[in-house]
XYZ file of N, CA, C and O in Angstrom:
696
model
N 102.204 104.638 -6.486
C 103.356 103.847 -6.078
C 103.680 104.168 -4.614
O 103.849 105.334 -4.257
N 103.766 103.149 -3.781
C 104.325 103.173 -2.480
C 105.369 103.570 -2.269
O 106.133 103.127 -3.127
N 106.076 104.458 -1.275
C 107.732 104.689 -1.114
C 108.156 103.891 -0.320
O 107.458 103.785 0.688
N 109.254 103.119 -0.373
C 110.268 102.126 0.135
C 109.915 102.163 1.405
O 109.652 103.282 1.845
N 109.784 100.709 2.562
C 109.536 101.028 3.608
C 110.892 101.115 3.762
O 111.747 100.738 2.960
N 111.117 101.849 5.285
C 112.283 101.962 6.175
C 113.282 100.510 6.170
O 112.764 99.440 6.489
N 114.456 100.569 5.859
C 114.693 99.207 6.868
C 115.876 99.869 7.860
O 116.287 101.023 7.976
N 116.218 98.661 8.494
C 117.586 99.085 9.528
C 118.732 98.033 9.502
O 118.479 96.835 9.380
N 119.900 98.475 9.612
C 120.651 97.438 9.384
C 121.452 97.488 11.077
O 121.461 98.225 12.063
N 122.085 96.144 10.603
C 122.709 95.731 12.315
C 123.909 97.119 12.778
O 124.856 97.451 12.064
N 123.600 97.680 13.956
C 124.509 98.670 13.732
C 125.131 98.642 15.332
O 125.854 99.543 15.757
N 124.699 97.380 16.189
C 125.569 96.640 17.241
C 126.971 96.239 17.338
O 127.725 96.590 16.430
N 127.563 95.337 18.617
C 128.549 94.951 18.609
C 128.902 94.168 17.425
O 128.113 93.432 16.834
N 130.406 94.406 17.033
C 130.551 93.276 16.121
C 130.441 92.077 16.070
O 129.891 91.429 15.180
N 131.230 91.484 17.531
C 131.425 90.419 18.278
C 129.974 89.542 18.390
O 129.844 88.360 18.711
N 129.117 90.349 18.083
C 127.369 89.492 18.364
C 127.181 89.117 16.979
O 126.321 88.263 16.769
N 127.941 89.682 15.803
C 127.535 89.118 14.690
C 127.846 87.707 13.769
O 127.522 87.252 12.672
N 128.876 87.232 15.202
C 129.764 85.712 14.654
C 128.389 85.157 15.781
O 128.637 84.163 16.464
N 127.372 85.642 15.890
C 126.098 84.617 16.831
C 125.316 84.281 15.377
O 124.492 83.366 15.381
N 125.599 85.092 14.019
C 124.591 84.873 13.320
C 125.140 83.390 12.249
O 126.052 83.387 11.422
N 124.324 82.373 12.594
C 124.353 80.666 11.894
C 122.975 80.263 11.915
O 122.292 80.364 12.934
N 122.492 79.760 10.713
C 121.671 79.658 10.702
C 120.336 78.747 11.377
O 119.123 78.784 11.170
N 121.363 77.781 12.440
C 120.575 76.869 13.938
C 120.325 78.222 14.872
O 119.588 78.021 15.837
N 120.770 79.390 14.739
C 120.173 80.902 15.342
C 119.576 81.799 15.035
O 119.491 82.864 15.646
N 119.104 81.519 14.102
C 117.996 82.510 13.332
C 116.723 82.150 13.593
O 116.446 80.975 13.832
N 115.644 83.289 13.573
C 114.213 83.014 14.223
C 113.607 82.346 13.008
O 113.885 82.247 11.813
N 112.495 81.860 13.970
C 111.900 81.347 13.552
C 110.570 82.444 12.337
O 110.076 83.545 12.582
N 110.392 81.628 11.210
C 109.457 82.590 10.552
C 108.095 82.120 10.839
O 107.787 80.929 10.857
N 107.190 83.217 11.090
C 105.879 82.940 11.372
C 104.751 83.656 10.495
O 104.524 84.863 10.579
N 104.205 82.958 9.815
C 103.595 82.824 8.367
C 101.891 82.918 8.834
O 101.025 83.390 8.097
N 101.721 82.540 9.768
C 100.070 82.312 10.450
C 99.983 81.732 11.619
O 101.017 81.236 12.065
N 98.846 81.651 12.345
C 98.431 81.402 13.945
C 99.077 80.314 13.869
O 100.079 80.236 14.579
N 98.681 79.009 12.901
C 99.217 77.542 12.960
C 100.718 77.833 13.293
O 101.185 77.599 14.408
N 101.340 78.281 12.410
C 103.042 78.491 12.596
C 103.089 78.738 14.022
O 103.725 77.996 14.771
N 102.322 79.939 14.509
C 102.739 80.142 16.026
C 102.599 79.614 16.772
O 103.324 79.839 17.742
N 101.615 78.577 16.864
C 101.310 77.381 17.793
C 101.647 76.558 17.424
O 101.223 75.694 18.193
N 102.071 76.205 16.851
C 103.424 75.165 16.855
C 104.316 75.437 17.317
O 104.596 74.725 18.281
N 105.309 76.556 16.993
C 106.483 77.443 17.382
C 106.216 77.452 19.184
O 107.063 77.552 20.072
N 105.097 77.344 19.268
C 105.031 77.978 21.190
C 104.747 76.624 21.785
O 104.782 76.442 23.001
N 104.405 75.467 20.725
C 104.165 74.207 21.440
C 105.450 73.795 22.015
O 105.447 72.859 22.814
N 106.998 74.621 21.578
C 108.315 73.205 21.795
C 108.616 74.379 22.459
O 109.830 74.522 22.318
N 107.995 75.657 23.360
C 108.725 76.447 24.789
C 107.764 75.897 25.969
O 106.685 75.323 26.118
N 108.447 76.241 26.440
C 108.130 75.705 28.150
C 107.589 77.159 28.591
O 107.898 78.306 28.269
N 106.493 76.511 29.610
C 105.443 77.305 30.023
C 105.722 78.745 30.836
O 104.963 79.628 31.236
N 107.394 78.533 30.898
C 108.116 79.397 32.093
C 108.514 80.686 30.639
O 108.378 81.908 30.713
N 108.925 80.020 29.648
C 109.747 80.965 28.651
C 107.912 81.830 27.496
O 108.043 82.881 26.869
N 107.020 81.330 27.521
C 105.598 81.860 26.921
C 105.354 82.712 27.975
O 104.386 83.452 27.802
N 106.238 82.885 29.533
C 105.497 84.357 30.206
C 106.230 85.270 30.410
O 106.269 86.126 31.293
N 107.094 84.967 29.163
C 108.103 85.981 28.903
C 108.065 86.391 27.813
O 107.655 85.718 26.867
N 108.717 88.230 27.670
C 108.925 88.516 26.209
C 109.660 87.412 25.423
O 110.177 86.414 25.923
N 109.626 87.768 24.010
C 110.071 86.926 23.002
C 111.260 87.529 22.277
O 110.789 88.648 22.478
N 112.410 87.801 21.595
C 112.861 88.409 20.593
C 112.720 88.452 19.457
O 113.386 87.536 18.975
N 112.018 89.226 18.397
C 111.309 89.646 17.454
C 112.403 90.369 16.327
O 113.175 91.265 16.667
N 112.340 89.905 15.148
C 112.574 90.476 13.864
C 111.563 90.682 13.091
O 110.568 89.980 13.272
N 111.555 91.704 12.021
C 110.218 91.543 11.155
C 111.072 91.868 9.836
O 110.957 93.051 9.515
N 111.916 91.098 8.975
C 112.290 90.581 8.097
C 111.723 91.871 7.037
O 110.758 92.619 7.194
N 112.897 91.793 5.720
C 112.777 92.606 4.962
C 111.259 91.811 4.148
O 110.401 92.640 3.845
N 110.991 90.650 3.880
C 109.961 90.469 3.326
C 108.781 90.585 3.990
O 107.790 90.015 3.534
N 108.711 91.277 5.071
C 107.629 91.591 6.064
C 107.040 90.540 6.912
O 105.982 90.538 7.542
N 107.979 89.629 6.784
C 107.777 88.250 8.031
C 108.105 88.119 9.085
O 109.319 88.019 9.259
N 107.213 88.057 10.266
C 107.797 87.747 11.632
C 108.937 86.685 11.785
O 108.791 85.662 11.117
N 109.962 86.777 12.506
C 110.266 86.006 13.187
C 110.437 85.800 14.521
O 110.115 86.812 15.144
N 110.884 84.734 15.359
C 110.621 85.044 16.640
C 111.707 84.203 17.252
O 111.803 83.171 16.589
N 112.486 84.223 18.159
C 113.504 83.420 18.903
C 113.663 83.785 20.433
O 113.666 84.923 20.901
N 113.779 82.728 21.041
C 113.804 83.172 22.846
C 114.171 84.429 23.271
O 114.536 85.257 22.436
N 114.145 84.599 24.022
C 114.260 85.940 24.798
C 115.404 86.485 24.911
O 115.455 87.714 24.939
N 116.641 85.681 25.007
C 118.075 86.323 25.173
C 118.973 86.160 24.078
O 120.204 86.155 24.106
N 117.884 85.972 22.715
C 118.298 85.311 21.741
C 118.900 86.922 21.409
O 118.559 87.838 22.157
N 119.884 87.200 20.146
C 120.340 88.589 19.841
C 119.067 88.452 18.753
O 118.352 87.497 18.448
N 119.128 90.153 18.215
C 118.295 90.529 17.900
C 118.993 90.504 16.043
O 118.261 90.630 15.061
N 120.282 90.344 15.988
C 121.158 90.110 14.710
C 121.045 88.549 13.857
O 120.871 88.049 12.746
N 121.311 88.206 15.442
C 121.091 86.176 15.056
C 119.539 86.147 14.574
O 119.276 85.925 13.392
N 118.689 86.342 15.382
C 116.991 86.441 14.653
C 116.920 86.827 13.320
O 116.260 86.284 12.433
N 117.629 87.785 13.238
C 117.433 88.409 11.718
C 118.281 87.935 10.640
O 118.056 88.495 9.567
N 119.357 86.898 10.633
C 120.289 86.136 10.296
C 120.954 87.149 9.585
O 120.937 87.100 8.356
N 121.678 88.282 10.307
C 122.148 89.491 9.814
C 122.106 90.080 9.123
O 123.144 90.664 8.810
N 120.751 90.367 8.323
C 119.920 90.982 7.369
C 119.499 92.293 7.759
O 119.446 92.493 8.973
N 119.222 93.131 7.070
C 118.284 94.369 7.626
C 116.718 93.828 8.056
O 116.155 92.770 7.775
N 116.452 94.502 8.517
C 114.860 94.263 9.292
C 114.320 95.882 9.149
O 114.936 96.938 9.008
N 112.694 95.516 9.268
C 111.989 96.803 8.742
C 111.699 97.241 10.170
O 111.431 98.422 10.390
N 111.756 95.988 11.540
C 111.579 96.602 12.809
C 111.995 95.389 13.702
O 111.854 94.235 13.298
N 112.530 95.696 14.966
C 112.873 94.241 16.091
C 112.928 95.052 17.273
O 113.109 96.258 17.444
N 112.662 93.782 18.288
C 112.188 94.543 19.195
C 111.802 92.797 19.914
O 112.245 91.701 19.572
N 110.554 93.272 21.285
C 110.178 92.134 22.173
C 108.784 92.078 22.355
O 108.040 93.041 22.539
N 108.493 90.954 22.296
C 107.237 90.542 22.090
C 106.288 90.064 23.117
O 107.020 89.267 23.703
N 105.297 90.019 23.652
C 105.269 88.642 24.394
C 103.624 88.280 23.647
O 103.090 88.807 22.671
N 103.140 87.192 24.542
C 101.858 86.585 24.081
C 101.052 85.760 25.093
O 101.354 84.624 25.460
N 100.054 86.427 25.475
C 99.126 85.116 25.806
C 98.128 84.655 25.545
O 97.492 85.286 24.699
N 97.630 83.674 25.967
C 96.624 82.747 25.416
C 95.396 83.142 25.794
O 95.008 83.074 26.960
N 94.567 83.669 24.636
C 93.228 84.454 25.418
C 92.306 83.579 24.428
O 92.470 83.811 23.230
N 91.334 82.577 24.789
C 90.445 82.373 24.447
C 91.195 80.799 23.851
O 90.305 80.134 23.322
N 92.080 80.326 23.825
C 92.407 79.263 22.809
C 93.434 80.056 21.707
O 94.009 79.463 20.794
N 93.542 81.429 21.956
C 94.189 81.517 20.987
C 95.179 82.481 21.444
O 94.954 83.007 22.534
N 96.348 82.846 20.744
C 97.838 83.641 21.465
C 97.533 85.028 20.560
O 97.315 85.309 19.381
N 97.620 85.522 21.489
C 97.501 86.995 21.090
C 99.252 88.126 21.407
O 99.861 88.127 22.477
N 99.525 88.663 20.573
C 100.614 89.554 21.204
C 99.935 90.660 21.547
O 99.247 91.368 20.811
N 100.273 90.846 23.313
C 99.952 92.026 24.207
C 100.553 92.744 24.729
O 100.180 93.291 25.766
N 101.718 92.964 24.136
C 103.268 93.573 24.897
C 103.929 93.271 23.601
O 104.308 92.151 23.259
N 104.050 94.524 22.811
C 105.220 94.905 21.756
C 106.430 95.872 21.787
O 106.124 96.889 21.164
N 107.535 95.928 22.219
C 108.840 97.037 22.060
C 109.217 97.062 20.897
O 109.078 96.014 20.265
N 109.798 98.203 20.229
C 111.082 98.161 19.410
C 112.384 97.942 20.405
O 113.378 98.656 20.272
N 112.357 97.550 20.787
C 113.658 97.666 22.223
C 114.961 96.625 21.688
O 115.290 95.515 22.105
N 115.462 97.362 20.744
C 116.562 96.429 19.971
C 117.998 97.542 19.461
O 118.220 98.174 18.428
N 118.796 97.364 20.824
C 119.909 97.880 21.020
C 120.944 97.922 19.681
O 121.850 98.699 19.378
N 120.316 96.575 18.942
C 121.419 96.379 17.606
C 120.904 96.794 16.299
O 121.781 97.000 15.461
N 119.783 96.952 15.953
C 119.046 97.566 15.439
C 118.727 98.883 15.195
O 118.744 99.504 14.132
N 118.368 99.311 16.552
C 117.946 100.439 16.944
C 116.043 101.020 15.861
O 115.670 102.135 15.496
N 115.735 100.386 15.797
C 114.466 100.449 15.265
C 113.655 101.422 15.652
O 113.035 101.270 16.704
N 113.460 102.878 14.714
C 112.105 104.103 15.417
C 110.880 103.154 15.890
O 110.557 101.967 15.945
N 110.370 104.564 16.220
C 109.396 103.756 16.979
C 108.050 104.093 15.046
O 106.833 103.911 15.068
N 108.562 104.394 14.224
C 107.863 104.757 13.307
C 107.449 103.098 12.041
O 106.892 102.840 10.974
N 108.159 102.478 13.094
C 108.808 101.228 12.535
C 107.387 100.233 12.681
O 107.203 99.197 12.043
N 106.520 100.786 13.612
C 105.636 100.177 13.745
C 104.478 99.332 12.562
O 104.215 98.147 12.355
N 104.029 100.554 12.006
C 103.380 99.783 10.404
C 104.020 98.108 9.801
O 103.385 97.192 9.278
N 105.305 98.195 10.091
C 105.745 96.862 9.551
C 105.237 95.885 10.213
O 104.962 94.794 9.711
N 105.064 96.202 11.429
C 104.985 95.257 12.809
C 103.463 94.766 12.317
O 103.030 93.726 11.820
N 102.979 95.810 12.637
C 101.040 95.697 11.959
C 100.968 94.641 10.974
O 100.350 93.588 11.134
N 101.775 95.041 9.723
C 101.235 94.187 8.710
C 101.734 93.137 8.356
O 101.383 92.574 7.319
N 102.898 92.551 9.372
C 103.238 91.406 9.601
C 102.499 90.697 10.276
O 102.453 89.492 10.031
N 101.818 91.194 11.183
C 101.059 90.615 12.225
C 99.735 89.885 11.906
O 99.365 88.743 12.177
N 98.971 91.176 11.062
C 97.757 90.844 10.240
C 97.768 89.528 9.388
O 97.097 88.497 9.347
N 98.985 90.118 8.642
C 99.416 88.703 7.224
C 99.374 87.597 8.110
O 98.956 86.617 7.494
N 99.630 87.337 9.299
C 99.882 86.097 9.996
C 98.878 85.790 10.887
O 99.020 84.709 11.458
N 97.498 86.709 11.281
C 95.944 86.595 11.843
C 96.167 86.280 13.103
O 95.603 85.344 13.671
N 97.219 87.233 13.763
C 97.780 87.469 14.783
C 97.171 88.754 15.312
O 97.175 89.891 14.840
N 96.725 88.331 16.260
C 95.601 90.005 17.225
C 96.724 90.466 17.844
O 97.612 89.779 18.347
N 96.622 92.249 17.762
C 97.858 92.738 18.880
C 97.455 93.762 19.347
O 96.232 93.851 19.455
N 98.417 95.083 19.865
C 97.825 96.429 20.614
C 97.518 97.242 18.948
O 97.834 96.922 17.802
N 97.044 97.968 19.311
C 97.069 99.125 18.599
C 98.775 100.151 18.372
O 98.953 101.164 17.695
N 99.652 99.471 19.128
C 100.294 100.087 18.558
C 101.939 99.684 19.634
O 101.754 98.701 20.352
N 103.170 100.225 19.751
C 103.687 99.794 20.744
C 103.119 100.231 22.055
O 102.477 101.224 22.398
N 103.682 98.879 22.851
C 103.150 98.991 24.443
C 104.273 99.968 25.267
O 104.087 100.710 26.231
N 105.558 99.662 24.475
C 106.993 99.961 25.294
C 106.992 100.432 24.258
O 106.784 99.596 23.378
N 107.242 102.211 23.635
C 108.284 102.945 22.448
C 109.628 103.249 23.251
O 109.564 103.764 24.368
N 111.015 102.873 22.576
C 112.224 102.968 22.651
C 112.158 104.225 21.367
O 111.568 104.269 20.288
N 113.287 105.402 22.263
C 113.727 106.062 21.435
C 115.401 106.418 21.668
O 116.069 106.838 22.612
N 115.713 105.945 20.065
C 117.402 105.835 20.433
C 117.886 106.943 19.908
O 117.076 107.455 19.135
N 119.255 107.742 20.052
C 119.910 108.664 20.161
C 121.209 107.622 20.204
O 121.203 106.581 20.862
N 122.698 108.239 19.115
C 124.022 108.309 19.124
C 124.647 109.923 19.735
O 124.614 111.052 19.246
N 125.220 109.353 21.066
C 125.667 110.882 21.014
C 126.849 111.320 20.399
O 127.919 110.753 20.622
N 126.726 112.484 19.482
C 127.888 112.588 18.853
C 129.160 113.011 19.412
O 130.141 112.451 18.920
N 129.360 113.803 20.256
C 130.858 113.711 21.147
C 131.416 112.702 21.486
O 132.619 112.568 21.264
N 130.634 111.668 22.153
C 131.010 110.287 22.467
C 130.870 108.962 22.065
O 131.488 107.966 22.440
N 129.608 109.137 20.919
C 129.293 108.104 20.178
C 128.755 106.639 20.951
O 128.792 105.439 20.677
N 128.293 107.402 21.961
C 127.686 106.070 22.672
C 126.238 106.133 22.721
O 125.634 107.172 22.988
N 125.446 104.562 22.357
C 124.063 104.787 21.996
C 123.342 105.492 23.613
O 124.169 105.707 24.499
N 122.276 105.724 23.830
C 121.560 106.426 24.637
C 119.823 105.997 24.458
O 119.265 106.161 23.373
N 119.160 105.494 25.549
C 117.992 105.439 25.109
C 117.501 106.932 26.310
O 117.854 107.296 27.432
N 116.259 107.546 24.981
C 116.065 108.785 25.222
C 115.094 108.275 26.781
O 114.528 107.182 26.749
N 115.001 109.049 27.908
C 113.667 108.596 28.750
C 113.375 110.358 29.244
O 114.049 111.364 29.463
N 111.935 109.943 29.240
C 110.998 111.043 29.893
C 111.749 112.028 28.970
O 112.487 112.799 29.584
N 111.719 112.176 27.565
C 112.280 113.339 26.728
C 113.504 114.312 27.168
O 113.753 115.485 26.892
N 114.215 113.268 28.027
C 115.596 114.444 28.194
C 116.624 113.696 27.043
O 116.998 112.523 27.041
N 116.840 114.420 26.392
C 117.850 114.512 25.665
C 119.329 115.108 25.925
O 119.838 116.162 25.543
N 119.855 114.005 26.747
C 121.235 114.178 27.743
C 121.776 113.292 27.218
O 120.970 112.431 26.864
N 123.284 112.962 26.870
C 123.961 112.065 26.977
C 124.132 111.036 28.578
O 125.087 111.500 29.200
N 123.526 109.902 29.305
C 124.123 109.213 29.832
C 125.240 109.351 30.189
O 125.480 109.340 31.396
N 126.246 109.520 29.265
C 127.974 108.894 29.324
C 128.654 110.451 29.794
O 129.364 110.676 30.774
N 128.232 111.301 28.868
C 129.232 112.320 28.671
C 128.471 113.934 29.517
O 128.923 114.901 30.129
N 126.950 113.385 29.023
C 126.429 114.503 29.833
C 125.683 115.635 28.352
O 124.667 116.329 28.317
N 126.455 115.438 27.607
C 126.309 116.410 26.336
C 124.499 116.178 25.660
O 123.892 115.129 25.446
N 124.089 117.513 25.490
C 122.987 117.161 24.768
C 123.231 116.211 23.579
O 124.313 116.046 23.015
N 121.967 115.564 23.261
C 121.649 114.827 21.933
C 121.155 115.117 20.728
O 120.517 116.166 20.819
N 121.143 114.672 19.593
C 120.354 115.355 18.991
C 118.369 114.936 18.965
O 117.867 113.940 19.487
N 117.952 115.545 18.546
C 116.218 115.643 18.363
C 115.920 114.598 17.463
O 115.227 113.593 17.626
N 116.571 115.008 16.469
C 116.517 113.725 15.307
C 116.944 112.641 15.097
O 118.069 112.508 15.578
N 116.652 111.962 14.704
C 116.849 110.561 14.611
C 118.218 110.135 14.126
O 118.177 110.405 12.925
N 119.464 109.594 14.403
C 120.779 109.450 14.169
C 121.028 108.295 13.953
O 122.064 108.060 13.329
N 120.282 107.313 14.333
C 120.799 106.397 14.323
C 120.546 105.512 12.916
O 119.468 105.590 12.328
N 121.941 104.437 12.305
C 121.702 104.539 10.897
C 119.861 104.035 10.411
O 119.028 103.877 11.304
N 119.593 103.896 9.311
C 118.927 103.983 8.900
C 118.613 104.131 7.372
O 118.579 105.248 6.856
N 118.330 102.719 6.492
C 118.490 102.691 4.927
C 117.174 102.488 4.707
O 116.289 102.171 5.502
N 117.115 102.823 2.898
C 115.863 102.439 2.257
C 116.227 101.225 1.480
O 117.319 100.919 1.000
N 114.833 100.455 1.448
C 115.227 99.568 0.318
C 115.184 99.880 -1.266
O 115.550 99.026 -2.074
């Protein structure tokens, strides 16, 4: 028996969660066809850009523009990982070559990855081996303000106060 994957629930502004209706929720992407379709109705300016990415508790991509929230994509559901995407067209066909967890509302480990994989596969979608960009988030507890960790200092930004090592930020099973 498998153990429960990870999920994450929205743990952002509140105020971003009256963005979640369902004309704002990503799009689900089921296979290559889905995605080329999905990339046929963006403009050539918004495909050379990251994407905003959910990967749905049923292990389905979704995908919505770039400044789309990362709550509205997920139609305020938990997600097993979100983050930014991008894709280009190598051969006739769209490949994702640039993957983050980089999802402030989320906050998604970077351990989150496996979901990403086997969403990707299920959908015969080529990608990296693994993330291109890892985000690692930290709550600092004196001040309670999120923190993305860089070059392994574990400083508070805000307050200055160390962080913790471990992972704080929420985090459920299904």
């Amino acid at each position: 028996m498998n153990p429960p994957e990870q999920t994450y629930r929205y743990v952002g502004p509140p105020e971003l969660q009256a963005l979640v209706r369902p004309e704002n929720e990503g799009t689900t992407i089921r296979s290559t066809a889905d995605l080329d379709h999905w990339a046929s109705t963006r403009s050539p300016a918004e495909m050379a850009e990251p994407f905003t990415f959910a990967i749905d508790t049923a292990g389905l991509l979704r995908l919505a523009p770039r400044h789309s929230e990362h709550v509205a994509c997920a139609g305020g559901h938990h997600v097993l990982s979100a983050g930014e995407i991008t894709f280009h067209n190598e051969s006739g066909h769209l490949t994702a070559t640039e993957i983050s967890n980089h999802s402030t509302g989320y906050c998604p480990d970077t351990t989150s990855w496996p979901a990403i994989t086997k969403a990707l596969d299920t959908a015969g979608i080529h990608h990296p081996p693994g993330f291109t960009h890892e985000i690692v988030f930290r709550h600092c507890l004196p001040c309670r303000q999120l923190n993305i960790v860089r070059e392994n200092d574990y400083t508070c930004a805000i307050c200055d106060k160390e962080l913790p090592r471990e992972r704080n930020a929420d985090k459920t099973t299904q």
